[in-house]
mmCIF file of N, CA and C in Angstrom:
data_model
loop_
_atom_site.group_PDB
_atom_site.id
_atom_site.type_symbol
_atom_site.label_atom_id
_atom_site.label_comp_id
_atom_site.label_asym_id
_atom_site.label_seq_id
_atom_site.Cartn_x
_atom_site.Cartn_y
_atom_site.Cartn_z
ATOM 1 N N MET A 30 -27.785 14.816 -16.178
ATOM 2 C CA MET A 30 -26.739 13.945 -15.675
ATOM 3 C C MET A 30 -25.668 13.815 -16.758
ATOM 4 N N GLY A 31 -24.404 13.740 -16.334
ATOM 5 C CA GLY A 31 -23.280 13.659 -17.261
ATOM 6 C C GLY A 31 -23.089 12.262 -17.816
ATOM 7 N N HIS A 32 -22.008 12.090 -18.492
ATOM 8 C CA HIS A 32 -21.669 10.803 -19.100
ATOM 9 C C HIS A 32 -21.232 9.808 -18.034
ATOM 10 N N ALA A 33 -21.581 8.560 -18.269
ATOM 11 C CA ALA A 33 -21.124 7.501 -17.365
ATOM 12 C C ALA A 33 -19.645 7.223 -17.644
ATOM 13 N N VAL A 34 -18.900 7.000 -16.593
ATOM 14 C CA VAL A 34 -17.472 6.738 -16.719
ATOM 15 C C VAL A 34 -17.135 5.477 -15.956
ATOM 16 N N ALA A 35 -16.336 4.642 -16.567
ATOM 17 C CA ALA A 35 -15.862 3.429 -15.899
ATOM 18 C C ALA A 35 -14.347 3.391 -15.984
ATOM 19 N N ILE A 36 -13.708 3.241 -14.850
ATOM 20 C CA ILE A 36 -12.255 3.103 -14.814
ATOM 21 C C ILE A 36 -11.958 1.652 -14.478
ATOM 22 N N THR A 37 -11.252 1.003 -15.353
ATOM 23 C CA THR A 37 -10.889 -0.383 -15.115
ATOM 24 C C THR A 37 -9.388 -0.427 -14.910
ATOM 25 N N GLY A 38 -9.007 -0.854 -13.736
ATOM 26 C CA GLY A 38 -7.588 -0.937 -13.437
ATOM 27 C C GLY A 38 -7.385 -1.754 -12.190
ATOM 28 N N LEU A 39 -6.162 -2.117 -11.971
ATOM 29 C CA LEU A 39 -5.815 -2.903 -10.799
ATOM 30 C C LEU A 39 -4.726 -2.200 -10.018
ATOM 31 N N GLY A 40 -4.802 -2.328 -8.719
ATOM 32 C CA GLY A 40 -3.763 -1.809 -7.851
ATOM 33 C C GLY A 40 -3.640 -2.753 -6.672
ATOM 34 N N ALA A 41 -2.429 -2.967 -6.229
ATOM 35 C CA ALA A 41 -2.223 -3.885 -5.110
ATOM 36 C C ALA A 41 -1.039 -3.452 -4.267
ATOM 37 N N VAL A 42 -1.261 -3.409 -2.975
ATOM 38 C CA VAL A 42 -0.186 -3.226 -2.011
ATOM 39 C C VAL A 42 -0.340 -4.409 -1.063
ATOM 40 N N THR A 43 0.598 -5.336 -1.134
ATOM 41 C CA THR A 43 0.493 -6.582 -0.375
ATOM 42 C C THR A 43 1.751 -6.816 0.444
ATOM 43 N N ALA A 44 1.742 -7.883 1.206
ATOM 44 C CA ALA A 44 2.896 -8.215 2.044
ATOM 45 C C ALA A 44 4.118 -8.633 1.226
ATOM 46 N N VAL A 45 3.951 -8.968 -0.029
ATOM 47 C CA VAL A 45 5.094 -9.365 -0.856
ATOM 48 C C VAL A 45 5.475 -8.307 -1.885
ATOM 49 N N SER A 46 4.668 -7.256 -2.009
ATOM 50 C CA SER A 46 4.975 -6.256 -3.028
ATOM 51 C C SER A 46 4.238 -4.955 -2.768
ATOM 52 N N ALA A 47 4.713 -3.918 -3.441
ATOM 53 C CA ALA A 47 4.034 -2.628 -3.360
ATOM 54 C C ALA A 47 3.378 -2.257 -4.686
ATOM 55 N N ASP A 48 3.431 -3.181 -5.672
ATOM 56 C CA ASP A 48 2.764 -2.926 -6.946
ATOM 57 C C ASP A 48 2.441 -4.240 -7.649
ATOM 58 N N LEU A 49 1.691 -4.152 -8.738
ATOM 59 C CA LEU A 49 1.224 -5.347 -9.443
ATOM 60 C C LEU A 49 2.340 -6.159 -10.088
ATOM 61 N N ALA A 50 3.326 -5.490 -10.656
ATOM 62 C CA ALA A 50 4.417 -6.219 -11.310
ATOM 63 C C ALA A 50 5.181 -7.070 -10.299
ATOM 64 N N GLU A 51 5.499 -6.486 -9.146
ATOM 65 C CA GLU A 51 6.187 -7.243 -8.095
ATOM 66 C C GLU A 51 5.309 -8.375 -7.574
ATOM 67 N N LEU A 52 3.998 -8.124 -7.465
ATOM 68 C CA LEU A 52 3.082 -9.153 -6.984
ATOM 69 C C LEU A 52 3.065 -10.344 -7.935
ATOM 70 N N ALA A 53 3.002 -10.090 -9.230
ATOM 71 C CA ALA A 53 3.005 -11.181 -10.211
ATOM 72 C C ALA A 53 4.290 -11.992 -10.106
ATOM 73 N N THR A 54 5.413 -11.315 -9.954
ATOM 74 C CA THR A 54 6.699 -11.998 -9.807
ATOM 75 C C THR A 54 6.716 -12.838 -8.536
ATOM 76 N N ALA A 55 6.218 -12.284 -7.433
ATOM 77 C CA ALA A 55 6.196 -12.999 -6.151
ATOM 78 C C ALA A 55 5.301 -14.236 -6.215
ATOM 79 N N ILE A 56 4.154 -14.106 -6.857
ATOM 80 C CA ILE A 56 3.240 -15.248 -6.984
ATOM 81 C C ILE A 56 3.880 -16.338 -7.831
ATOM 82 N N ALA A 57 4.489 -15.939 -8.950
ATOM 83 C CA ALA A 57 5.143 -16.914 -9.828
ATOM 84 C C ALA A 57 6.291 -17.631 -9.121
ATOM 85 N N ALA A 58 6.974 -16.919 -8.219
ATOM 86 C CA ALA A 58 8.098 -17.507 -7.489
ATOM 87 C C ALA A 58 7.645 -18.270 -6.251
ATOM 88 N N GLY A 59 6.359 -18.178 -5.919
ATOM 89 C CA GLY A 59 5.839 -18.860 -4.737
ATOM 90 C C GLY A 59 6.281 -18.214 -3.430
ATOM 91 N N ARG A 60 6.577 -16.933 -3.479
ATOM 92 C CA ARG A 60 7.038 -16.214 -2.295
ATOM 93 C C ARG A 60 5.887 -15.968 -1.316
ATOM 94 N N CYS A 61 6.155 -16.126 -0.060
ATOM 95 C CA CYS A 61 5.161 -15.927 1.001
ATOM 96 C C CYS A 61 5.428 -14.593 1.689
ATOM 97 N N GLY A 62 4.371 -13.883 2.036
ATOM 98 C CA GLY A 62 4.515 -12.592 2.702
ATOM 99 C C GLY A 62 4.470 -12.682 4.215
ATOM 100 N N ILE A 63 4.273 -13.863 4.748
ATOM 101 C CA ILE A 63 4.195 -14.010 6.203
ATOM 102 C C ILE A 63 5.601 -14.197 6.757
ATOM 103 N N ARG A 64 5.952 -13.371 7.746
ATOM 104 C CA ARG A 64 7.283 -13.428 8.352
ATOM 105 C C ARG A 64 7.200 -13.013 9.823
ATOM 106 N N PRO A 65 8.301 -13.140 10.546
ATOM 107 C CA PRO A 65 8.285 -12.768 11.970
ATOM 108 C C PRO A 65 7.898 -11.300 12.174
ATOM 109 N N LEU A 66 7.282 -11.013 13.304
ATOM 110 C CA LEU A 66 6.891 -9.649 13.645
ATOM 111 C C LEU A 66 8.103 -8.726 13.666
ATOM 112 N N THR A 67 7.961 -7.543 13.059
ATOM 113 C CA THR A 67 9.059 -6.573 13.068
ATOM 114 C C THR A 67 8.593 -5.149 13.349
ATOM 115 N N ARG A 68 7.329 -4.832 13.182
ATOM 116 C CA ARG A 68 6.854 -3.453 13.348
ATOM 117 C C ARG A 68 6.833 -2.984 14.790
ATOM 118 N N PHE A 69 6.742 -3.921 15.727
ATOM 119 C CA PHE A 69 6.746 -3.541 17.135
ATOM 120 C C PHE A 69 7.258 -4.714 17.962
ATOM 121 N N ALA A 70 7.756 -4.388 19.138
ATOM 122 C CA ALA A 70 8.269 -5.425 20.034
ATOM 123 C C ALA A 70 7.109 -6.036 20.813
ATOM 124 N N THR A 71 7.046 -7.349 20.851
ATOM 125 C CA THR A 71 5.963 -8.003 21.594
ATOM 126 C C THR A 71 6.364 -8.257 23.039
ATOM 127 N N LEU A 72 7.644 -8.286 23.327
ATOM 128 C CA LEU A 72 8.167 -8.485 24.685
ATOM 129 C C LEU A 72 7.542 -9.689 25.373
ATOM 130 N N GLY A 73 7.283 -10.726 24.606
ATOM 131 C CA GLY A 73 6.740 -11.952 25.170
ATOM 132 C C GLY A 73 5.283 -11.869 25.583
ATOM 133 N N ARG A 74 4.608 -10.751 25.292
ATOM 134 C CA ARG A 74 3.213 -10.578 25.708
ATOM 135 C C ARG A 74 2.210 -11.035 24.665
ATOM 136 N N SER A 75 2.669 -11.352 23.486
ATOM 137 C CA SER A 75 1.749 -11.709 22.414
ATOM 138 C C SER A 75 1.931 -13.160 22.012
ATOM 139 N N ARG A 76 0.815 -13.798 21.705
ATOM 140 C CA ARG A 76 0.888 -15.169 21.203
ATOM 141 C C ARG A 76 1.093 -15.179 19.693
ATOM 142 N N VAL A 77 1.042 -14.007 19.077
ATOM 143 C CA VAL A 77 1.242 -13.893 17.643
ATOM 144 C C VAL A 77 2.736 -13.806 17.371
ATOM 145 N N ALA A 78 3.224 -14.667 16.510
ATOM 146 C CA ALA A 78 4.660 -14.693 16.222
ATOM 147 C C ALA A 78 4.966 -14.277 14.791
ATOM 148 N N ALA A 79 3.950 -14.205 13.945
ATOM 149 C CA ALA A 79 4.178 -13.873 12.538
ATOM 150 C C ALA A 79 3.136 -12.872 12.067
ATOM 151 N N GLU A 80 3.457 -12.226 10.976
ATOM 152 C CA GLU A 80 2.561 -11.215 10.413
ATOM 153 C C GLU A 80 2.727 -11.171 8.898
ATOM 154 N N ALA A 81 1.808 -10.523 8.263
ATOM 155 C CA ALA A 81 1.922 -10.263 6.825
ATOM 156 C C ALA A 81 2.069 -8.752 6.697
ATOM 157 N N GLU A 82 3.233 -8.265 7.103
ATOM 158 C CA GLU A 82 3.502 -6.826 7.141
ATOM 159 C C GLU A 82 3.578 -6.246 5.738
ATOM 160 N N LEU A 83 2.942 -5.117 5.554
ATOM 161 C CA LEU A 83 2.985 -4.443 4.266
ATOM 162 C C LEU A 83 4.290 -3.677 4.145
ATOM 163 N N PRO A 84 4.838 -3.619 2.940
ATOM 164 C CA PRO A 84 6.121 -2.943 2.744
ATOM 165 C C PRO A 84 5.984 -1.433 2.881
ATOM 166 N N SER A 85 7.105 -0.778 2.989
ATOM 167 C CA SER A 85 7.117 0.676 2.970
ATOM 168 C C SER A 85 6.750 1.119 1.556
ATOM 169 N N LEU A 86 6.077 2.229 1.453
ATOM 170 C CA LEU A 86 5.687 2.721 0.136
ATOM 171 C C LEU A 86 6.777 3.556 -0.514
ATOM 172 N N GLY A 87 7.854 3.796 0.185
ATOM 173 C CA GLY A 87 8.953 4.568 -0.390
ATOM 174 C C GLY A 87 8.602 6.040 -0.491
ATOM 175 N N PRO A 88 9.214 6.748 -1.434
ATOM 176 C CA PRO A 88 8.951 8.183 -1.581
ATOM 177 C C PRO A 88 7.461 8.438 -1.787
ATOM 178 N N ASN A 89 6.971 9.451 -1.140
ATOM 179 C CA ASN A 89 5.546 9.716 -1.124
ATOM 180 C C ASN A 89 5.248 11.041 -1.811
ATOM 181 N N ARG A 90 4.193 11.059 -2.637
ATOM 182 C CA ARG A 90 3.813 12.300 -3.317
ATOM 183 C C ARG A 90 2.896 13.163 -2.463
ATOM 184 N N LEU A 91 2.542 12.688 -1.285
ATOM 185 C CA LEU A 91 1.651 13.457 -0.422
ATOM 186 C C LEU A 91 2.402 14.581 0.273
ATOM 187 N N ASP A 92 1.715 15.688 0.457
ATOM 188 C CA ASP A 92 2.323 16.773 1.210
ATOM 189 C C ASP A 92 2.379 16.372 2.692
ATOM 190 N N PRO A 93 3.236 17.006 3.490
ATOM 191 C CA PRO A 93 3.400 16.620 4.895
ATOM 192 C C PRO A 93 2.104 16.666 5.712
ATOM 193 N N VAL A 94 1.231 17.625 5.448
ATOM 194 C CA VAL A 94 -0.026 17.718 6.203
ATOM 195 C C VAL A 94 -0.916 16.512 5.901
ATOM 196 N N SER A 95 -1.069 16.169 4.631
ATOM 197 C CA SER A 95 -1.884 15.007 4.258
ATOM 198 C C SER A 95 -1.281 13.727 4.832
ATOM 199 N N ARG A 96 0.048 13.637 4.802
ATOM 200 C CA ARG A 96 0.719 12.447 5.322
ATOM 201 C C ARG A 96 0.400 12.252 6.806
ATOM 202 N N ARG A 97 0.331 13.355 7.554
ATOM 203 C CA ARG A 97 0.002 13.261 8.990
ATOM 204 C C ARG A 97 -1.468 12.915 9.209
ATOM 205 N N ARG A 98 -2.342 13.427 8.370
ATOM 206 C CA ARG A 98 -3.784 13.228 8.550
ATOM 207 C C ARG A 98 -4.263 11.840 8.146
ATOM 208 N N LEU A 99 -3.614 11.251 7.153
ATOM 209 C CA LEU A 99 -4.038 9.941 6.663
ATOM 210 C C LEU A 99 -3.419 8.825 7.498
ATOM 211 N N SER A 100 -4.199 7.825 7.790
ATOM 212 C CA SER A 100 -3.669 6.668 8.505
ATOM 213 C C SER A 100 -2.779 5.861 7.566
ATOM 214 N N ARG A 101 -2.038 4.939 8.127
ATOM 215 C CA ARG A 101 -1.189 4.066 7.314
ATOM 216 C C ARG A 101 -2.055 3.283 6.319
ATOM 217 N N ALA A 102 -3.202 2.799 6.766
ATOM 218 C CA ALA A 102 -4.116 2.064 5.885
ATOM 219 C C ALA A 102 -4.629 2.960 4.756
ATOM 220 N N ASP A 103 -4.924 4.224 5.079
ATOM 221 C CA ASP A 103 -5.371 5.167 4.048
ATOM 222 C C ASP A 103 -4.303 5.361 2.982
ATOM 223 N N ARG A 104 -3.047 5.462 3.410
ATOM 224 C CA ARG A 104 -1.955 5.660 2.448
ATOM 225 C C ARG A 104 -1.789 4.443 1.546
ATOM 226 N N PHE A 105 -1.965 3.222 2.088
ATOM 227 C CA PHE A 105 -1.888 2.022 1.260
ATOM 228 C C PHE A 105 -3.046 1.990 0.254
ATOM 229 N N ALA A 106 -4.245 2.347 0.706
ATOM 230 C CA ALA A 106 -5.407 2.368 -0.194
ATOM 231 C C ALA A 106 -5.205 3.400 -1.301
ATOM 232 N N LEU A 107 -4.667 4.552 -0.951
ATOM 233 C CA LEU A 107 -4.404 5.589 -1.949
ATOM 234 C C LEU A 107 -3.348 5.120 -2.951
ATOM 235 N N ALA A 108 -2.332 4.418 -2.480
ATOM 236 C CA ALA A 108 -1.301 3.894 -3.384
ATOM 237 C C ALA A 108 -1.901 2.887 -4.368
ATOM 238 N N ALA A 109 -2.756 1.993 -3.884
ATOM 239 C CA ALA A 109 -3.392 1.003 -4.764
ATOM 240 C C ALA A 109 -4.342 1.690 -5.750
ATOM 241 N N ALA A 110 -5.081 2.692 -5.292
ATOM 242 C CA ALA A 110 -5.990 3.423 -6.178
ATOM 243 C C ALA A 110 -5.210 4.172 -7.256
ATOM 244 N N THR A 111 -4.069 4.734 -6.883
ATOM 245 C CA THR A 111 -3.220 5.431 -7.852
ATOM 246 C C THR A 111 -2.717 4.460 -8.903
ATOM 247 N N GLN A 112 -2.312 3.262 -8.473
ATOM 248 C CA GLN A 112 -1.867 2.242 -9.423
ATOM 249 C C GLN A 112 -2.988 1.898 -10.403
ATOM 250 N N ALA A 113 -4.207 1.820 -9.901
ATOM 251 C CA ALA A 113 -5.348 1.467 -10.752
ATOM 252 C C ALA A 113 -5.682 2.584 -11.741
ATOM 253 N N CYS A 114 -5.460 3.824 -11.353
ATOM 254 C CA CYS A 114 -5.804 4.964 -12.214
ATOM 255 C C CYS A 114 -4.724 5.300 -13.236
ATOM 256 N N THR A 115 -3.481 4.924 -12.966
ATOM 257 C CA THR A 115 -2.381 5.281 -13.855
ATOM 258 C C THR A 115 -2.587 4.793 -15.284
ATOM 259 N N PRO A 116 -2.975 3.520 -15.523
ATOM 260 C CA PRO A 116 -3.180 3.078 -16.909
ATOM 261 C C PRO A 116 -4.275 3.855 -17.637
ATOM 262 N N ALA A 117 -5.198 4.450 -16.888
ATOM 263 C CA ALA A 117 -6.264 5.242 -17.499
ATOM 264 C C ALA A 117 -5.823 6.668 -17.792
ATOM 265 N N GLY A 118 -4.574 6.983 -17.466
ATOM 266 C CA GLY A 118 -4.069 8.332 -17.709
ATOM 267 C C GLY A 118 -4.532 9.355 -16.702
ATOM 268 N N LEU A 119 -4.980 8.880 -15.544
ATOM 269 C CA LEU A 119 -5.489 9.781 -14.517
ATOM 270 C C LEU A 119 -4.483 10.038 -13.407
ATOM 271 N N ASP A 120 -3.251 9.555 -13.519
ATOM 272 C CA ASP A 120 -2.307 9.696 -12.430
ATOM 273 C C ASP A 120 -1.960 11.162 -12.147
ATOM 274 N N ASP A 121 -1.895 12.018 -13.160
ATOM 275 C CA ASP A 121 -1.607 13.430 -12.914
ATOM 276 C C ASP A 121 -2.746 14.134 -12.187
ATOM 277 N N ALA A 122 -3.974 13.670 -12.399
ATOM 278 C CA ALA A 122 -5.131 14.280 -11.737
ATOM 279 C C ALA A 122 -5.153 13.947 -10.247
ATOM 280 N N LEU A 123 -4.424 12.903 -9.828
ATOM 281 C CA LEU A 123 -4.424 12.497 -8.430
ATOM 282 C C LEU A 123 -3.393 13.239 -7.600
ATOM 283 N N ARG A 124 -2.574 14.037 -8.206
ATOM 284 C CA ARG A 124 -1.514 14.752 -7.455
ATOM 285 C C ARG A 124 -2.100 15.884 -6.669
#
């Protein structure tokens, strides 16, 4: 068996930010991520009036095929995992 490895890092994609620095700023400012629905039209059929919508991730390092295969939730999880690995110097290995 090889050497044990531990990666300690944090990554966050939340309704108020797409990274840890923005999240810390939002928390310090008391900013709330809950806002009116915008991702789809409810046309009066939903009793839900607000959401904690996650922001766009902006430019993506994924190739077009991977982007199509991964769900939106998968892409957010990958973004948070990448944030956690970057301080460990593993960000180039994730490309």
